[in-house]
Coordinates of C-alpha atoms in Angstrom, one line a residue:
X23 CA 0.0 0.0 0.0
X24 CA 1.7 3.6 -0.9
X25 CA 1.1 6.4 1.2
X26 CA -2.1 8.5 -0.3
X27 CA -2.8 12.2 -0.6
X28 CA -6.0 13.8 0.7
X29 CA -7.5 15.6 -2.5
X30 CA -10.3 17.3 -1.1
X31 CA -11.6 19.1 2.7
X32 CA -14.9 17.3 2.4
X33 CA -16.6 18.4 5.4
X34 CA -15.7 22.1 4.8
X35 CA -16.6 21.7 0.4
X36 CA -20.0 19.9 1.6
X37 CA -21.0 22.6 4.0
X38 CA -19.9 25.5 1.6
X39 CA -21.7 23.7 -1.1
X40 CA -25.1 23.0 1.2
X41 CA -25.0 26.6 2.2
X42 CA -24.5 28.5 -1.2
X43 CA -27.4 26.4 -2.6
X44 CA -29.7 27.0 0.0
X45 CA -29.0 30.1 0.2
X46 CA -29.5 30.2 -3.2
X47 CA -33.3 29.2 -2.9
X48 CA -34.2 31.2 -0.1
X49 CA -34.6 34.9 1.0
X50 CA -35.4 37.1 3.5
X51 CA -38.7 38.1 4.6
X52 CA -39.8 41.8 4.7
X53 CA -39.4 42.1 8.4
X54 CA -36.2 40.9 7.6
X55 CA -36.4 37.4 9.1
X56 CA -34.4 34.2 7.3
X57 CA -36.8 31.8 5.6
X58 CA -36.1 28.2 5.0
X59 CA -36.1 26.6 1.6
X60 CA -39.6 24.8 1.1
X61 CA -39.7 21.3 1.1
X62 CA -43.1 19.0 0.2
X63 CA -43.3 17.7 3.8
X64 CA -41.7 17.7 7.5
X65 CA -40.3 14.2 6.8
X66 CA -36.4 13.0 6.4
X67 CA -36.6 10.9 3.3
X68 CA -38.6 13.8 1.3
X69 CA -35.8 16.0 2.9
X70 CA -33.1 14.0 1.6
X71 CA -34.7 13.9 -1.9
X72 CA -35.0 17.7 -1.7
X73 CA -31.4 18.3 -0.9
X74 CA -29.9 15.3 -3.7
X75 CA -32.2 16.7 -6.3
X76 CA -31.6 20.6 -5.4
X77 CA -28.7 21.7 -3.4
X78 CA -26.4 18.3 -3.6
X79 CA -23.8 18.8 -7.5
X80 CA -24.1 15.7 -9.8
X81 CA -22.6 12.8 -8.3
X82 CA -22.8 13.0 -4.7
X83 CA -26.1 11.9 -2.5
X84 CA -27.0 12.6 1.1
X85 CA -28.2 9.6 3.6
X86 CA -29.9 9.4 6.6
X87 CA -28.1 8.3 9.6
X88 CA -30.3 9.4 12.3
X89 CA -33.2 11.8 13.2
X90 CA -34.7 13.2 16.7
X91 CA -37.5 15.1 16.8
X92 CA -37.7 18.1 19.6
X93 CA -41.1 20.6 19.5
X94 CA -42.0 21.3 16.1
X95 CA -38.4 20.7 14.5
X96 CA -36.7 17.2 13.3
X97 CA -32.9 17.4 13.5
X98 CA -31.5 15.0 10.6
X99 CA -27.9 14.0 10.5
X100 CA -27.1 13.2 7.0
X101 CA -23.9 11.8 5.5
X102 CA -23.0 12.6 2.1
X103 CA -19.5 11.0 0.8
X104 CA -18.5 9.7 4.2
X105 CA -19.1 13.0 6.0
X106 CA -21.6 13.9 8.6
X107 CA -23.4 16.9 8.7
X108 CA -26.8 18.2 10.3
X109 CA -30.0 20.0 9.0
X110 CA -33.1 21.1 10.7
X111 CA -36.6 20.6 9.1
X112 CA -39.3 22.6 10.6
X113 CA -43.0 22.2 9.1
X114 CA -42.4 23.0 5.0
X115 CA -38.9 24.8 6.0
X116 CA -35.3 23.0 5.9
X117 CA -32.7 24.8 7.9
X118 CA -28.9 24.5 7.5
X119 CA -28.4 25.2 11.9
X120 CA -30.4 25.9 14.7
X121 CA -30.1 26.1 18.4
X122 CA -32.7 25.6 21.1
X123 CA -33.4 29.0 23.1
X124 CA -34.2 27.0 26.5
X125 CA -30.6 25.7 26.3
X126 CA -28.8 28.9 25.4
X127 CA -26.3 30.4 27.8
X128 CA -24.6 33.3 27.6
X129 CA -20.6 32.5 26.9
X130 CA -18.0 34.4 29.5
X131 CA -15.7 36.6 27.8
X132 CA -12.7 36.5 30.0
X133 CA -11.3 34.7 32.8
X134 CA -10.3 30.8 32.9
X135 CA -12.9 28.6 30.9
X136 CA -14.3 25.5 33.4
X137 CA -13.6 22.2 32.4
X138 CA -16.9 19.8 32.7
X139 CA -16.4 18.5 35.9
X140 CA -15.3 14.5 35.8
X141 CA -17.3 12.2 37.4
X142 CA -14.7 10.7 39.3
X143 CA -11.3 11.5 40.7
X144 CA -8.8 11.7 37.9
X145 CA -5.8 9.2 39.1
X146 CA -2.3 11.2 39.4
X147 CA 1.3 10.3 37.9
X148 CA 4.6 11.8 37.8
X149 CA 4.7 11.8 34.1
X150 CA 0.9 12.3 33.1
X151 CA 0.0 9.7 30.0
X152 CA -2.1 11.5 27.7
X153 CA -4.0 9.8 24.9
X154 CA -5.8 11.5 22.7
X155 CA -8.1 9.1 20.1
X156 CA -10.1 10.5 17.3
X157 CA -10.2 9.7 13.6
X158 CA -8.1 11.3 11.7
X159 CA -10.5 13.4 9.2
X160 CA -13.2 13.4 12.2
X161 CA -13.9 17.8 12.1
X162 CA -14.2 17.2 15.9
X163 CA -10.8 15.4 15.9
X164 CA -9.4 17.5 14.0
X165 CA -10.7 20.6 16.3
X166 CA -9.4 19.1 19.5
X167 CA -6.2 18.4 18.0
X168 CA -5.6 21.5 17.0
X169 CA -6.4 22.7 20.2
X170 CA -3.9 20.0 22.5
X171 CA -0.8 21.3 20.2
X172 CA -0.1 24.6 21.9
X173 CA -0.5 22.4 25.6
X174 CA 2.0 19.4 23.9
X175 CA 4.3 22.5 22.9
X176 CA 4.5 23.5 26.4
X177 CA 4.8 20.7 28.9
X178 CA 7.1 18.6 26.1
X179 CA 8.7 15.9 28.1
X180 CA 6.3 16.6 31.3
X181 CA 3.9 14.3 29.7
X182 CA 3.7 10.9 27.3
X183 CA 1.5 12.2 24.7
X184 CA 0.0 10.1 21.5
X185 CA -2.3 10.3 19.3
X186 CA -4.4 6.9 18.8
X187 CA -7.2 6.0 16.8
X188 CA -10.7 4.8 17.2
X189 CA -11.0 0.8 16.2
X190 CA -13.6 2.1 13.4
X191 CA -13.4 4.8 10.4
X192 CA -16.2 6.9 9.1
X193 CA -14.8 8.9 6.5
X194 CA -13.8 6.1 4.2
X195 CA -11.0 4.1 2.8
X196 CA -8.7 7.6 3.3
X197 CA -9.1 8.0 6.8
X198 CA -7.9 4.5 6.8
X199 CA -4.4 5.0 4.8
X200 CA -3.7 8.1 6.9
X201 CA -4.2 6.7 10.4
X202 CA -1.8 4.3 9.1
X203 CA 0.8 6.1 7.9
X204 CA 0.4 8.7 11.6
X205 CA 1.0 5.5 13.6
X206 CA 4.1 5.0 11.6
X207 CA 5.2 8.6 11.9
X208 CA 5.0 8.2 15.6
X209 CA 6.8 4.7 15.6
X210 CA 9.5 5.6 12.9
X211 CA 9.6 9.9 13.0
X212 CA 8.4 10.8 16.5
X213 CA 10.4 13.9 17.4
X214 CA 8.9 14.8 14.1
X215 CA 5.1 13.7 14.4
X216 CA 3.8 17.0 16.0
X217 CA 5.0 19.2 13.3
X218 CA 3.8 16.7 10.6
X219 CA 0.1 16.6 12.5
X220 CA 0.3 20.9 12.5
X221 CA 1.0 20.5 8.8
X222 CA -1.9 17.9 8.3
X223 CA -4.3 19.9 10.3
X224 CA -4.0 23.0 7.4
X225 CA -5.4 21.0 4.7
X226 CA -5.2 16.9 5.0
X227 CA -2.5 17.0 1.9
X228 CA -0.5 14.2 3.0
X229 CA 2.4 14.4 0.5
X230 CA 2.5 17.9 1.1
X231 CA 3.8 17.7 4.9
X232 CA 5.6 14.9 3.7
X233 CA 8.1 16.2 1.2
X234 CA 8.0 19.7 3.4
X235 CA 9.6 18.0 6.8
X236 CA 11.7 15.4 3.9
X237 CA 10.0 12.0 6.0
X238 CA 11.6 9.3 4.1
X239 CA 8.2 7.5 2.5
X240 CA 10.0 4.4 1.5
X241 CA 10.3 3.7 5.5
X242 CA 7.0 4.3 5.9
X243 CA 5.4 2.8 3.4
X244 CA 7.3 -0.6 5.3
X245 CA 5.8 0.2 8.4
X246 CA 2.8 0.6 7.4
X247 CA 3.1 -2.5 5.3
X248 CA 3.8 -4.5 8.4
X249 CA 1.1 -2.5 10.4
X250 CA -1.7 -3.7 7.5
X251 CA -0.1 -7.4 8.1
X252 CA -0.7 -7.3 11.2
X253 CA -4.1 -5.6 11.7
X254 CA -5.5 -7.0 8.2
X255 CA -6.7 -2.8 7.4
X256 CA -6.7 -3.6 4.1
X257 CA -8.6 -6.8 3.9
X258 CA -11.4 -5.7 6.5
X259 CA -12.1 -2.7 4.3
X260 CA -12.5 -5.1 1.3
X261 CA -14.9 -7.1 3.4
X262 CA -17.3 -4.7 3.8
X263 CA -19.4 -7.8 5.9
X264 CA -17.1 -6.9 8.4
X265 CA -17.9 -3.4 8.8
X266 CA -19.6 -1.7 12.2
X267 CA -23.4 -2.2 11.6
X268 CA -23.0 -2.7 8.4
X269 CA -21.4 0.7 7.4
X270 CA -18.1 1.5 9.0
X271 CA -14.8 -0.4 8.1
X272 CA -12.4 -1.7 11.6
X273 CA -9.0 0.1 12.3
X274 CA -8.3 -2.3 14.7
X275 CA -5.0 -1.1 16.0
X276 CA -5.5 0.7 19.2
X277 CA -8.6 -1.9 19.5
X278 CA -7.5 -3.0 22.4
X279 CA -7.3 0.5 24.1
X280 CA -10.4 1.7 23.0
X281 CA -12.2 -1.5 24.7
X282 CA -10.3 -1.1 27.4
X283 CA -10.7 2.6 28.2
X284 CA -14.6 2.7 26.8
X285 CA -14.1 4.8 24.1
X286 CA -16.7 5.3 21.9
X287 CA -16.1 8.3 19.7
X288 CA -13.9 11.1 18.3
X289 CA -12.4 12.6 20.3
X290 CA -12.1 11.0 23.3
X291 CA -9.2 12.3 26.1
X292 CA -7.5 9.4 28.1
X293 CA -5.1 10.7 31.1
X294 CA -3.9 8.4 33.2
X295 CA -5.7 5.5 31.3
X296 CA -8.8 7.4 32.7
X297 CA -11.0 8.3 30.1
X298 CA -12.0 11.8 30.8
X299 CA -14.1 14.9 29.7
X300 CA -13.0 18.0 28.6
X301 CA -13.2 21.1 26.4
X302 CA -11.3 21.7 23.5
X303 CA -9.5 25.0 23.7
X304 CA -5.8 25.1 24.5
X305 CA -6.9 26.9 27.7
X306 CA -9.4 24.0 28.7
X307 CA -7.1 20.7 27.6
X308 CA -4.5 22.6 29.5
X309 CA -6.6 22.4 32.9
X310 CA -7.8 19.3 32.2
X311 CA -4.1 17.6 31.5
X312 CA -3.0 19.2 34.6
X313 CA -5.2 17.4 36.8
X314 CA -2.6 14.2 36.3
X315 CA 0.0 15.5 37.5
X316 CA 1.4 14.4 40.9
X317 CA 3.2 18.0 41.2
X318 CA 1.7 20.4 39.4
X319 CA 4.4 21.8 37.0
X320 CA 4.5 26.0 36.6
X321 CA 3.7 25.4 33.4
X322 CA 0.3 24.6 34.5
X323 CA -0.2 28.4 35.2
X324 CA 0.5 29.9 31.5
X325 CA -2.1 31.5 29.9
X326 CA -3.5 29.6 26.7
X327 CA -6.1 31.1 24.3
X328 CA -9.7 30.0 25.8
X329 CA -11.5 29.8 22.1
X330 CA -11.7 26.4 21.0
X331 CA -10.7 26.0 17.2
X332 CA -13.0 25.5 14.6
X333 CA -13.8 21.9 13.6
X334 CA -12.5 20.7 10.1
X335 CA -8.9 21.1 8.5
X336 CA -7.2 25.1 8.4
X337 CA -6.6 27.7 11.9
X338 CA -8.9 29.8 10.8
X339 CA -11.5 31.0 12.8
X340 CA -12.7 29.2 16.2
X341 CA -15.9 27.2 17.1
X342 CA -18.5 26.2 19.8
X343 CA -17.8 25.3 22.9
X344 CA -19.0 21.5 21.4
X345 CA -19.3 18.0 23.0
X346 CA -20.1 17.3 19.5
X347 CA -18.4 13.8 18.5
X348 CA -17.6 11.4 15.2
X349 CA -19.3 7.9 16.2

């Protein structure tokens, strides 16, 4: 297997592509109030046929993966080529986002954000271990990841940081090749794995980062040769009988961990071999991490950026404060 470029930012063209048609068929009302586009009827199959036939180009078709129903609006997460992404239906009117008013609170704009508090007593080492396991095109991996750099940057050898991946892929064969080829990075390059992750994180182009820090690809491509042995990536994908609930290939290298610590989704933070909540600003991971530690290090004191980073590939921009999760 040879080491594979990403082409395209999916979730970011799918979005971009959802909103500039819809917003294409809509307008505002005199009172200047946003209108939905019209659909037949308030149901997720004639939604899905409304967005393939109108907003989706030639070529690529949205599914239903799931729909809850809250007042008078559906929520209905879709995925269209192996991305997820979520639209609101509300009587005739299809919506692009939405948030629920009873649920709203007002975000603080300084001080130290609160980490979600854990439910049990994080366990204490001299040398936190820190596992972080996502997928690697996941947006909400790719969000938290962007947002555990700056924290890695600063307590370096303080803690055993790694990126591991869930024992399951949603975004296709891909997502696959380049979990992959990161384990190898970490096994073969590791003093050079964080800056080949910040260079991933711009735009997923693999060969890109590759030829920019000058990895040597025919070592890698051995690796992960032996890693696909070994784990049968490859053949599971091909076997698409084998696939989680009939949809989503294995990645079955960290399998073990992922059983072990009860993850379920991307991201999920592991300190201590505690799985644990958190947010996902620098700020936030940065309290959160520092809860391992024994003897709390001064680094624990700097002052990191509070925002968390917007989902999806490029540092542009920040997002929700979001639980929101791939799996």
């Amino acid at each position: 297997m040879k080491i594979k470029m990403s082409k395209l930012n999916v979730f970011q063209t799918l979005t971009a592509v959802l909103a500039v048609a819809l917003i294409a068929s809509i307008g505002f009302i005199a009172t200047g109030g946003f209108t939905g586009a019209l659909i037949s009827r308030d149901s997720p199959e004639n939604t899905v046929d409304f967005i393939n036939k109108n907003l989706l180009p030639e070529g690529l078709n949205a599914n239903v993966v799931e729909t809850v129903k809250d007042g008078g609006v559906t929520a209905i997460l879709l995925e269209i080529q192996g991305e997820q992404v979520e639209v609101y239906t509300a009587g005739d009117y299809l919506f692009l986002s939405g948030m629920k008013m009873s649920e709203f609170e007002m975000p603080e704009l300084a001080g130290a954000p609160e980490v979600e508090q854990q439910a049990v007593e994080v366990a204490k080492a001299e040398t936190p271990k820190v596992e972080l396991f996502v997928m690697s095109h996941c947006p909400y991996g790719t969000q938290i990841e962007k947002g555990i750099i700056p924290v890695v940057e600063l307590l370096k050898d303080k803690i055993d940081f790694e990126i591991k991946f869930c024992d399951y892929a949603m975004h296709g064969e891909l997502e696959l090749d380049e979990q992959m080829l990161q384990v190898c990075i970490q096994k073969e390059y590791k003093e050079s794995y964080l800056d080949y992750l910040k260079c991933f994180l711009v735009d997923g182009k693999t060969d890109r980062c590759l030829d920019e820090l000058k990895l040597d690809t025919a070592v890698l491509n051995t690796c992960i040769e032996e890693l696909d042995s070994e784990f049968k990536v490859k053949e599971l994908f091909a076997d698409k009988s084998t696939w989680l609930s009939g949809r989503f290939p294995q990645f079955n290298v960290h399998q073990d961990l992922t059983i072990e610590y009860g993850v379920r989704g991307s991201p999920s933070l592991v300190l201590n071999e505690q799985l644990v909540n958190t947010g996902r600003s620098p700020a936030e991971l940065l309290q959160t991490i520092c809860m391992g530690f024994e003897k709390t290090p001064e680094e624990c004191l700097t002052s990191l950026d509070n925002l968390s980073p917007a989902p999806g590939f490029g540092y542009e921009g920040y997002g929700d404060a979001t639980t929101a999760t791939c799996g």
